[in-house]
Short mmCIF file of C-alpha atoms in Angstrom, two decimals:
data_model
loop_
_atom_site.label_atom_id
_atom_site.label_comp_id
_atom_site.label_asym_id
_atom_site.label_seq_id
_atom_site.Cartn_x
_atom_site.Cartn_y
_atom_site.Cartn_z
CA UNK A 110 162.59 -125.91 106.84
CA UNK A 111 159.31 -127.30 106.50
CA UNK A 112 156.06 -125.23 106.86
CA UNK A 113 154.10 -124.75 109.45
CA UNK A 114 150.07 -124.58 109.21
CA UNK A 115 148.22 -123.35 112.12
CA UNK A 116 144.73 -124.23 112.71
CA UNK A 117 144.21 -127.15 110.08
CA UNK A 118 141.16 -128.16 112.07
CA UNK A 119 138.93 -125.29 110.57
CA UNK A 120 137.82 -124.43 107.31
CA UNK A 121 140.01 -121.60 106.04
CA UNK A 122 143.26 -123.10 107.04
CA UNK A 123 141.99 -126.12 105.06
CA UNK A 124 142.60 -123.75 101.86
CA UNK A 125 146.16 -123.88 102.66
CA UNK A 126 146.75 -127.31 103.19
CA UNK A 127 145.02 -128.48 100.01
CA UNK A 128 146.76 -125.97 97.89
CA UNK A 129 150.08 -127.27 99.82
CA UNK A 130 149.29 -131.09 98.81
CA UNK A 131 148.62 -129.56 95.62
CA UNK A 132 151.98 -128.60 94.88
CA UNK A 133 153.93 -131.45 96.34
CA UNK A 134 155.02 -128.83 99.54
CA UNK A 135 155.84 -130.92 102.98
CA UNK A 136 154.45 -129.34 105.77
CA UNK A 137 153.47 -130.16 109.38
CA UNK A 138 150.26 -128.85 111.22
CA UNK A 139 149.78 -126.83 114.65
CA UNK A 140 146.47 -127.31 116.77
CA UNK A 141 144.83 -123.96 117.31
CA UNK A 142 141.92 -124.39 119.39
CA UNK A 143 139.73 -121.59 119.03
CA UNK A 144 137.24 -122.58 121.64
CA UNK A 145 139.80 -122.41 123.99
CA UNK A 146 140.67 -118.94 122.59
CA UNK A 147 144.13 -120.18 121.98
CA UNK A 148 143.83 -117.47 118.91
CA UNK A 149 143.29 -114.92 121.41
CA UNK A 150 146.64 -116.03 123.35
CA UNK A 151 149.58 -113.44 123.41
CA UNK A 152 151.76 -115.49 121.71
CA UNK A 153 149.58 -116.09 118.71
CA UNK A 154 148.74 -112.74 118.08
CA UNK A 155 152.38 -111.73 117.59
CA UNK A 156 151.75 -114.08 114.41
CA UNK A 157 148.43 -113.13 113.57
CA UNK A 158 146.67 -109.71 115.11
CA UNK A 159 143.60 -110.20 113.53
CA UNK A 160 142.80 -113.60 116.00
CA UNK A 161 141.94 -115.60 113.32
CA UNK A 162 143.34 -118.77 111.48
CA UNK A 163 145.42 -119.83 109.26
CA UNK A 164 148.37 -118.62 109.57
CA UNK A 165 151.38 -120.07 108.21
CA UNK A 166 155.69 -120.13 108.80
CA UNK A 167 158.13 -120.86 106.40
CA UNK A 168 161.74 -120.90 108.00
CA UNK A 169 161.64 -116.54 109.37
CA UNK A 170 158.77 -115.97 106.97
CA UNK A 171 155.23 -115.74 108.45
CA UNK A 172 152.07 -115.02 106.55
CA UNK A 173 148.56 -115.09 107.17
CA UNK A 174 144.97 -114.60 105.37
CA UNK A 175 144.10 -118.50 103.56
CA UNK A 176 143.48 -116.51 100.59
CA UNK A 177 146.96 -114.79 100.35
CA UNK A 178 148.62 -118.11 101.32
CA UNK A 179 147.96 -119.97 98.78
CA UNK A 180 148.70 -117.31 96.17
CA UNK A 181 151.92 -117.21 97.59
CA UNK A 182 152.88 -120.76 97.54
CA UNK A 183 150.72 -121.17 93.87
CA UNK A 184 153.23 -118.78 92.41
CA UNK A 185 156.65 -119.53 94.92
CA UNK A 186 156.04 -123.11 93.33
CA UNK A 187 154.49 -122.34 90.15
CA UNK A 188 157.08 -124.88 88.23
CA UNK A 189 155.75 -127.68 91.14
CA UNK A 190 152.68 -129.94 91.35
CA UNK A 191 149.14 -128.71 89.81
CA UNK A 192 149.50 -125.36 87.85
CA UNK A 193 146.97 -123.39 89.95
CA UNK A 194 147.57 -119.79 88.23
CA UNK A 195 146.26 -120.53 84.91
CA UNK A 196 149.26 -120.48 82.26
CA UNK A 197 148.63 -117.10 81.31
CA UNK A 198 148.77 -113.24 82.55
CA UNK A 199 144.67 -113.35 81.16
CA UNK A 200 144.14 -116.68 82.60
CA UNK A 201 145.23 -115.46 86.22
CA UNK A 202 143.40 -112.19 86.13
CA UNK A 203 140.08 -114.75 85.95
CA UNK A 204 141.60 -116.59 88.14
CA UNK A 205 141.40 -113.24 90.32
CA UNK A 206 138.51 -112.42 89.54
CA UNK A 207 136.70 -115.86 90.68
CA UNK A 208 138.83 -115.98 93.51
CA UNK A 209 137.27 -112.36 94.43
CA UNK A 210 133.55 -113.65 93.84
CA UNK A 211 134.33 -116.84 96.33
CA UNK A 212 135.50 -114.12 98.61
CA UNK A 213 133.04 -111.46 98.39
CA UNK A 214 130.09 -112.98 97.26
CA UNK A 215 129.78 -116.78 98.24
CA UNK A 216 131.69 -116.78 101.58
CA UNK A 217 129.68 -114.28 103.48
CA UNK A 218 126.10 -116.07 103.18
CA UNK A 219 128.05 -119.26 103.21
CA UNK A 220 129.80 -118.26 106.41
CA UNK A 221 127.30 -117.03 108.41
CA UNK A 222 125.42 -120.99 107.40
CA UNK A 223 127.99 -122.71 108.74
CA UNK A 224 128.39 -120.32 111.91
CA UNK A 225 125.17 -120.68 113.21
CA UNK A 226 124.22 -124.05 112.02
CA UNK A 227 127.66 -126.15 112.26
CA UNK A 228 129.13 -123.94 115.27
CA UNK A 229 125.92 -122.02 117.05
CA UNK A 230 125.00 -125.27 119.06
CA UNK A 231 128.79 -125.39 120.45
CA UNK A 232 128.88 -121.67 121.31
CA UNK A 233 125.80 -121.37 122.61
CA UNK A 234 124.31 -119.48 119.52
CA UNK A 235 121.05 -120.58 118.57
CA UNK A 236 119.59 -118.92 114.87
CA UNK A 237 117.26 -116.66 113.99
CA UNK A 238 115.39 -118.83 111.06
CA UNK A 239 114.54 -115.67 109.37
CA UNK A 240 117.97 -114.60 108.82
CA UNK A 241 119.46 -118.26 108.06
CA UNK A 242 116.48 -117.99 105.48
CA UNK A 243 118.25 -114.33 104.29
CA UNK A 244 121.45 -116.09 103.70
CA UNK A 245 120.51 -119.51 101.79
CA UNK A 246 118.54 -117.00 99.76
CA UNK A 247 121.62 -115.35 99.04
CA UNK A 248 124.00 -118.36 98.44
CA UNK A 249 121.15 -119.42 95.62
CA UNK A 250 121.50 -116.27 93.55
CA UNK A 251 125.49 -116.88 93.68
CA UNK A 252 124.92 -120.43 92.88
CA UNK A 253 122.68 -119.60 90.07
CA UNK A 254 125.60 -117.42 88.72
CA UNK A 255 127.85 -120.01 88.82
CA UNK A 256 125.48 -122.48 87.15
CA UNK A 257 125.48 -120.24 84.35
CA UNK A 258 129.02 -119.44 84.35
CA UNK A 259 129.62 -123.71 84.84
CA UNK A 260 127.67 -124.54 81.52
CA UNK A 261 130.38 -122.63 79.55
CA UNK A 262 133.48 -123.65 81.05
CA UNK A 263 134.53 -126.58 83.27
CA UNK A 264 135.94 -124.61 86.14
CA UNK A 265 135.02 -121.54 87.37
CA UNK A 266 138.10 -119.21 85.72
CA UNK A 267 138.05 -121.52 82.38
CA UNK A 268 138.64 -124.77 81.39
CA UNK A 269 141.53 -125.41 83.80
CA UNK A 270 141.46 -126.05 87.95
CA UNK A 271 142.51 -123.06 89.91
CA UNK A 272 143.07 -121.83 93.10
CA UNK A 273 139.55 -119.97 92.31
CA UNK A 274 137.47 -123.53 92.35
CA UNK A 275 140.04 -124.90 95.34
CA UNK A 276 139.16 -122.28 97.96
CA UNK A 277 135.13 -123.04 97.80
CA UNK A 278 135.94 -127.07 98.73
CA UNK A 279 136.47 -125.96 103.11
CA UNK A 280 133.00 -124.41 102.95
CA UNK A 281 130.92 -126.19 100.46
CA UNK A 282 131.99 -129.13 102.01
CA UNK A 283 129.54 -128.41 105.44
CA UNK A 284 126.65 -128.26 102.75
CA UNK A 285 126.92 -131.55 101.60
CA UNK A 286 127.30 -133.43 105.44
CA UNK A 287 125.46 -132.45 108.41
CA UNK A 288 124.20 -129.34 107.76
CA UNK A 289 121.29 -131.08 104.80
CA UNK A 290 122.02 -129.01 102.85
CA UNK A 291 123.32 -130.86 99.77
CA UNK A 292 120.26 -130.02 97.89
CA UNK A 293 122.06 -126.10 96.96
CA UNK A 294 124.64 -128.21 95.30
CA UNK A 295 122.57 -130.93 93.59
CA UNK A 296 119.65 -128.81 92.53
CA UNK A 297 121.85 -127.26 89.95
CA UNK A 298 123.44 -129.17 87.45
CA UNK A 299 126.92 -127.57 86.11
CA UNK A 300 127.42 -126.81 89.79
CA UNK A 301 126.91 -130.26 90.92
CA UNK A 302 129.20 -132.33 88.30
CA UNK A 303 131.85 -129.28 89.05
CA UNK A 304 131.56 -130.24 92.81
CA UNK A 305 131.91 -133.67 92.29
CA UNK A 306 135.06 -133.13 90.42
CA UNK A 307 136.82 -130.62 92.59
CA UNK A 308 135.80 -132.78 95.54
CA UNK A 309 136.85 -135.97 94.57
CA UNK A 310 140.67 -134.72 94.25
CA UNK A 311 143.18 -137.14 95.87
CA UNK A 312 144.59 -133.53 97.73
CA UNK A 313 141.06 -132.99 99.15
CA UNK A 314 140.17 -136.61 100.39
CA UNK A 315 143.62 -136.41 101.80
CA UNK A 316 142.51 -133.38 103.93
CA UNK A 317 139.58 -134.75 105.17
CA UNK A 318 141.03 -137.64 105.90
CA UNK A 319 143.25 -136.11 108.29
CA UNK A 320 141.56 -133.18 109.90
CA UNK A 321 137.64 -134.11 109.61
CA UNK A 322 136.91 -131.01 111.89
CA UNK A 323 133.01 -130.73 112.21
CA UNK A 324 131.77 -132.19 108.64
CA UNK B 291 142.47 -100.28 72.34
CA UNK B 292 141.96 -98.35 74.95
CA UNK B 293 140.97 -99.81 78.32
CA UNK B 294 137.36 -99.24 78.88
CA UNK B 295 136.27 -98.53 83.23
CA UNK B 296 132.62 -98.72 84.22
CA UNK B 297 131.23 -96.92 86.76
CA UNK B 298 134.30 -94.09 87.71
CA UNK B 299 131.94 -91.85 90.23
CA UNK B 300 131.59 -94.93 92.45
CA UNK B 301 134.34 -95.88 95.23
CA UNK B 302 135.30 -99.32 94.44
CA UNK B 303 136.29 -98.08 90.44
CA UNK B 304 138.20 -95.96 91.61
CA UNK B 305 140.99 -98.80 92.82
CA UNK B 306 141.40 -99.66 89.11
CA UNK B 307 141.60 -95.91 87.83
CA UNK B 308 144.09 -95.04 90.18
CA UNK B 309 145.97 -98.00 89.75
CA UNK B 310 145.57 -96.94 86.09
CA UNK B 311 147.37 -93.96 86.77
CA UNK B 312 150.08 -95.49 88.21
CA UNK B 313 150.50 -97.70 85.84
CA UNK B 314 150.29 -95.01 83.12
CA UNK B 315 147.95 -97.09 81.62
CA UNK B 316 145.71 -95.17 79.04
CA UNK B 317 141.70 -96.07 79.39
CA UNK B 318 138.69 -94.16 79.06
CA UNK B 319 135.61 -94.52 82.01
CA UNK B 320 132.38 -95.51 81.17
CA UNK B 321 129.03 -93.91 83.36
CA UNK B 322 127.01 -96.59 85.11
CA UNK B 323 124.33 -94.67 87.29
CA UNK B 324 123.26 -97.09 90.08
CA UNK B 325 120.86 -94.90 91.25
CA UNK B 326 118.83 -95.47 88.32
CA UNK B 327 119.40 -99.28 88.44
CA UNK B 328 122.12 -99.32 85.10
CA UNK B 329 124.25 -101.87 86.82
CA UNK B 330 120.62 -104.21 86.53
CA UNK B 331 120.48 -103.57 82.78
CA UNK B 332 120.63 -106.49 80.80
CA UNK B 333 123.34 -105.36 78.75
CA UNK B 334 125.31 -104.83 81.64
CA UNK B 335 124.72 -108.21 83.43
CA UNK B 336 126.37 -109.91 80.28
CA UNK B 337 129.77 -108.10 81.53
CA UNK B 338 128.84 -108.49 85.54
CA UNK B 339 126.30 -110.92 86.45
CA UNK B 340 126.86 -109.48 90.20
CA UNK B 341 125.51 -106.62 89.58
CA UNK B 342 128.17 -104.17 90.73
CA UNK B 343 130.81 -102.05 89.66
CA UNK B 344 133.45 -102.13 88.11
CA UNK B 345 133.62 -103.68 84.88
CA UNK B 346 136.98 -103.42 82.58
CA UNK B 347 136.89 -104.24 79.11
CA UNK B 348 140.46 -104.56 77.55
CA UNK B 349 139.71 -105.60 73.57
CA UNK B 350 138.23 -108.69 73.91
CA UNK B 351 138.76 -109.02 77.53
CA UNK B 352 136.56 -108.42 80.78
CA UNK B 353 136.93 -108.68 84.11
CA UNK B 354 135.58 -107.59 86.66
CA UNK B 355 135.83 -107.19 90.74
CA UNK B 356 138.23 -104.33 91.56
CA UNK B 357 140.94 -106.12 93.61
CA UNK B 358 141.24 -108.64 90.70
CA UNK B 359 141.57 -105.99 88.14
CA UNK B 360 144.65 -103.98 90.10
CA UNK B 361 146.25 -107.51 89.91
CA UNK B 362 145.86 -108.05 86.95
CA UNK B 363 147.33 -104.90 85.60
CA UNK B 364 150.12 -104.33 88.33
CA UNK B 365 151.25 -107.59 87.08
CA UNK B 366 150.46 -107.34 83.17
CA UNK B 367 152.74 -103.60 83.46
CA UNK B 368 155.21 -104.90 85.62
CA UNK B 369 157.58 -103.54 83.84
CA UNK B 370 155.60 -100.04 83.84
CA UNK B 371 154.94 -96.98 85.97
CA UNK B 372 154.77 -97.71 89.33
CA UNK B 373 155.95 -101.40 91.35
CA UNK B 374 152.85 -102.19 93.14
CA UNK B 375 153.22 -106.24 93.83
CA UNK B 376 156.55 -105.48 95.41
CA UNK B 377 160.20 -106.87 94.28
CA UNK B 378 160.11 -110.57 95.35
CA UNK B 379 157.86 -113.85 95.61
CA UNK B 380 157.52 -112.65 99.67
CA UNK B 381 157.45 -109.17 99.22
CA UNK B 382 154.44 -110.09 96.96
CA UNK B 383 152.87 -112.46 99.51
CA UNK B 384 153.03 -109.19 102.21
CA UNK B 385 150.92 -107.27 99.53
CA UNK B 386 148.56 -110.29 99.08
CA UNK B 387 148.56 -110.24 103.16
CA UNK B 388 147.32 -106.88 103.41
CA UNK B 389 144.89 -106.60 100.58
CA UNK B 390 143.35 -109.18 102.14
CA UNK B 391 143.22 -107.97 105.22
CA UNK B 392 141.84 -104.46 103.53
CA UNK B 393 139.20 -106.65 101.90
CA UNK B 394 138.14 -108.83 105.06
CA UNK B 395 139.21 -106.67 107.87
CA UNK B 396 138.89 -102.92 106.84
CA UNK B 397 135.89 -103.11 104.10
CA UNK B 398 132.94 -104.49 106.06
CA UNK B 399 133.07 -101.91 108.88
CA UNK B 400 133.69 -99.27 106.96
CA UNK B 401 131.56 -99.91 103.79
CA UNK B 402 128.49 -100.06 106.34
CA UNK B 403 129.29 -96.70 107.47
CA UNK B 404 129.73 -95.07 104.10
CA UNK B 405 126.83 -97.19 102.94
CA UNK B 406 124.45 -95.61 105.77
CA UNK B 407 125.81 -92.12 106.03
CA UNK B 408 126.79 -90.88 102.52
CA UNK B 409 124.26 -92.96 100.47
CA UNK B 410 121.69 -93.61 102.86
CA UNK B 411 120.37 -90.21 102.38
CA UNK B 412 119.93 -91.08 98.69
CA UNK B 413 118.61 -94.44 99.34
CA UNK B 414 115.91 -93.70 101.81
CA UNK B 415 117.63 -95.44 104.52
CA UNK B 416 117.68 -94.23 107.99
CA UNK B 417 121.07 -95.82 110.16
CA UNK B 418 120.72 -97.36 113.65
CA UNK B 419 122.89 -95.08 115.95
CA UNK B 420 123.78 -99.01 117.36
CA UNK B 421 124.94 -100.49 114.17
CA UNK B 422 126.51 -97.44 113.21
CA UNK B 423 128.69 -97.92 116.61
CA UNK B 424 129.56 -101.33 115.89
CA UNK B 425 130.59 -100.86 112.72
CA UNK B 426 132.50 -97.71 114.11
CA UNK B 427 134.37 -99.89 116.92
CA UNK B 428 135.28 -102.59 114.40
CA UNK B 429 137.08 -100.33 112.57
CA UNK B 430 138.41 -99.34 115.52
CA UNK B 431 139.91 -102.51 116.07
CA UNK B 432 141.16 -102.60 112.89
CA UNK B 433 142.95 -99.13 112.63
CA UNK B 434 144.68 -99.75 115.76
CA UNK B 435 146.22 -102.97 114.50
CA UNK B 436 147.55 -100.78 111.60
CA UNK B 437 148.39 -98.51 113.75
CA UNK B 438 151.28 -100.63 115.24
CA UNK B 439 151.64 -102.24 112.28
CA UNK B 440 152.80 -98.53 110.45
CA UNK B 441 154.75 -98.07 113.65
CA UNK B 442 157.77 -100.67 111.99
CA UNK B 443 156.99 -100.08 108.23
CA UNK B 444 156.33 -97.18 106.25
CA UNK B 445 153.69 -99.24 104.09
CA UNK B 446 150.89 -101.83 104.68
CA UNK B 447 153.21 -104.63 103.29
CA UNK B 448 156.54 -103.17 104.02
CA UNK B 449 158.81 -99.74 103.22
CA UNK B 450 157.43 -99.99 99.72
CA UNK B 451 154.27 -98.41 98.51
CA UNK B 452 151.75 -101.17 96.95
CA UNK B 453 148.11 -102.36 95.61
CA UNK B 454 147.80 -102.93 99.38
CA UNK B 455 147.90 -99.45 100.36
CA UNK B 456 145.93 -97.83 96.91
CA UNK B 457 143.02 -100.34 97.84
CA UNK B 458 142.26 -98.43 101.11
CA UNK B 459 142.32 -94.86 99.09
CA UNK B 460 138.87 -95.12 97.61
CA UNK B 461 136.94 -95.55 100.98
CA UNK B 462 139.24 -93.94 103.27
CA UNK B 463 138.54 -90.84 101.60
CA UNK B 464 134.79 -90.72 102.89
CA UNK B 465 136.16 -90.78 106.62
CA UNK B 466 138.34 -87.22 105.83
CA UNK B 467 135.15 -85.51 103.78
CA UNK B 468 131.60 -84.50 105.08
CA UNK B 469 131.01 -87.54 106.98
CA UNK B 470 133.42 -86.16 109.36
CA UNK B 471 135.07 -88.84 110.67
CA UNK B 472 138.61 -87.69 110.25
CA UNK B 473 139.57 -88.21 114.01
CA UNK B 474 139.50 -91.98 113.01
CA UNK B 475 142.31 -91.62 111.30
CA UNK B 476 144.05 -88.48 113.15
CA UNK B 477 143.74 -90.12 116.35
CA UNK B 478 146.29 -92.14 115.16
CA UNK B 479 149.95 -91.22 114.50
CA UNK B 480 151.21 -93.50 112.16
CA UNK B 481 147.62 -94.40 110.58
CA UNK B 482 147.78 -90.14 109.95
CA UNK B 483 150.68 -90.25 108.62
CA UNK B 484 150.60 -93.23 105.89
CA UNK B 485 147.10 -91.77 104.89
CA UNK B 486 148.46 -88.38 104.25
CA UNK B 487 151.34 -90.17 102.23
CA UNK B 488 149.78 -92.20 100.20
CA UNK B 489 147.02 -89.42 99.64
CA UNK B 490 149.02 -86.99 98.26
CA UNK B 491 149.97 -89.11 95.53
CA UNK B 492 149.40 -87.69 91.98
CA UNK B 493 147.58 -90.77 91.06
CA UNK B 494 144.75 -90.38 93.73
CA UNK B 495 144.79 -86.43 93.49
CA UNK B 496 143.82 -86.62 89.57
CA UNK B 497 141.25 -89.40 90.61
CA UNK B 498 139.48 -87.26 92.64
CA UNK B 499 139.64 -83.91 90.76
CA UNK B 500 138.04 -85.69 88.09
CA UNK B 501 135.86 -88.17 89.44
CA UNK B 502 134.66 -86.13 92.79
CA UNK B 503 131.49 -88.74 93.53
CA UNK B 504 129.98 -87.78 96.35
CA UNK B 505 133.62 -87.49 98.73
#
């Protein structure tokens, strides 16, 4: 049974796809289109309650939240394509751990960037420079972090790719297109050569290839 | 060597002691006193640059972020105390589901309300009725989807108490003290009666007899 992604036109269900290419897994896309409020359709919220994308369906298995996803297929294929773990119980728990920070503490100023700049002008949003200023302000003290953290290891959970660098390529990718704001990246040296390698991936070219959504 | 927990008397700490406990993992609890600005100490930002609690240290290892440090140790005792990452690869992927969902879904609403109205006092921060709604409804929205969800499993992730469930202890708690904001969760058959289950575990009963905070 191959797996189904739904949604791989935005940036979270991109998460799952790379980690998917990642490990070799075959899997075919569904179209969710979300300014059609397709994720608001009856049908789709039997899969996913929350209304939001990805969510993914293996054979009678159905799971959603990007973050959990490709946990799930990291470890269900951990013997498969790129080791994305780390090789050890302590390895992971970084792995966690930087996973965590991408979650808590550079995806919500991130996030609310991209919302109003990439997606305000389609949904009739238009920002408030003063709190777009709140945000970048934010993302720079997390970048800062990981410039410090990046000068004494090559990825973010050690000297090994993880799923912890792999889930910041959907939304750091916006900073370094339309948006203008490649500067974040750039400005900062371990964080720039560690974008340029996670970036330049074959599984990540591959995904932007394919679904270019708004970059 | 005994495990080493900063910050106990703060909410978020408490998903690692009580997953501690479960674990019947010995560790000792370390004082961190936001209030007086110890999590900005220099000392302390070598162990979290993000400036929040907790902090394990475990020998020669640290980690920090509280939903990467249950993971770490439901996984590292596996073989110990209580199963909290369920019995298979999927079974595991449900948990990862639901902490998730806990962490994007549950967390913002209701951190803003404990945030305003248990600490705000202490922080000289006055709530918007407004905001104070919003957050209110979200949550809203987000118990009722639980709610049906506890209506065809006894647990978050399944029949089978997990990490997804303990992670909701530490802030749920507030709703059922003097913030008085139990009929969130009474309204609410099933909600009721998974919070009364998994709050009458020993685990979370010796958390907060020793570690009362400000519950």
């Amino acid at each position: 049974m191959v797996v189904k992604v739904y949604g791989p036109d935005y940036p979270s269900p991109k998460r799952a796809l790379v980690c998917l290419i990642e490990k070799g897994v075959e899997f075919e896309t569904v179209g969710v289109d979300l300014f059609k409020g397709e994720h608001k359709a009856p049908e789709y919220l039997k899969l996913q309650p929350f209304r939001s994308v990805p969510v993914v369906q293996d054979g009678d298995y159905t799971l959603f939240e990007s973050r959990a996803i490709i946990r799930y297929y990291a470890e269900k294929y951990k013997e498969q394509g790129t080791e994305l773990l780390g090789k050890t119980i302590e390895e992971r728990g970084l792995v966690e751990q930087w996973l965590e920070v991408e979650a808590h503490n550079f995806h919500p100023p991130i996030y609310d960037l991209v919302l109003k700049i990439v997606y305000g002008p389609f949904i009739g949003l238009t920002p408030d420079p003063k709190q777009l200023k709140e945000s970048e302000d934010k993302l720079c003290q997390v970048l800062d972090i990981y410039e410090e953290r990046l000068s004494k290891s090559k990825y973010l959970a050690g000297d090994f790719f993880s799923l912890a660098d792999l889930s910041h390529l959907p939304f750091t990718q916006y900073l370094m297109g339309k948006m203008g704001k490649e500067y974040l990246i750039r400005d900062r040296k371990h964080v720039s050569g560690w974008w340029d390698d996670i970036s330049s991936r074959p599984s990540w070219k591959k995904v932007l290839e394919l679904w270019p959504g708004l970059y």
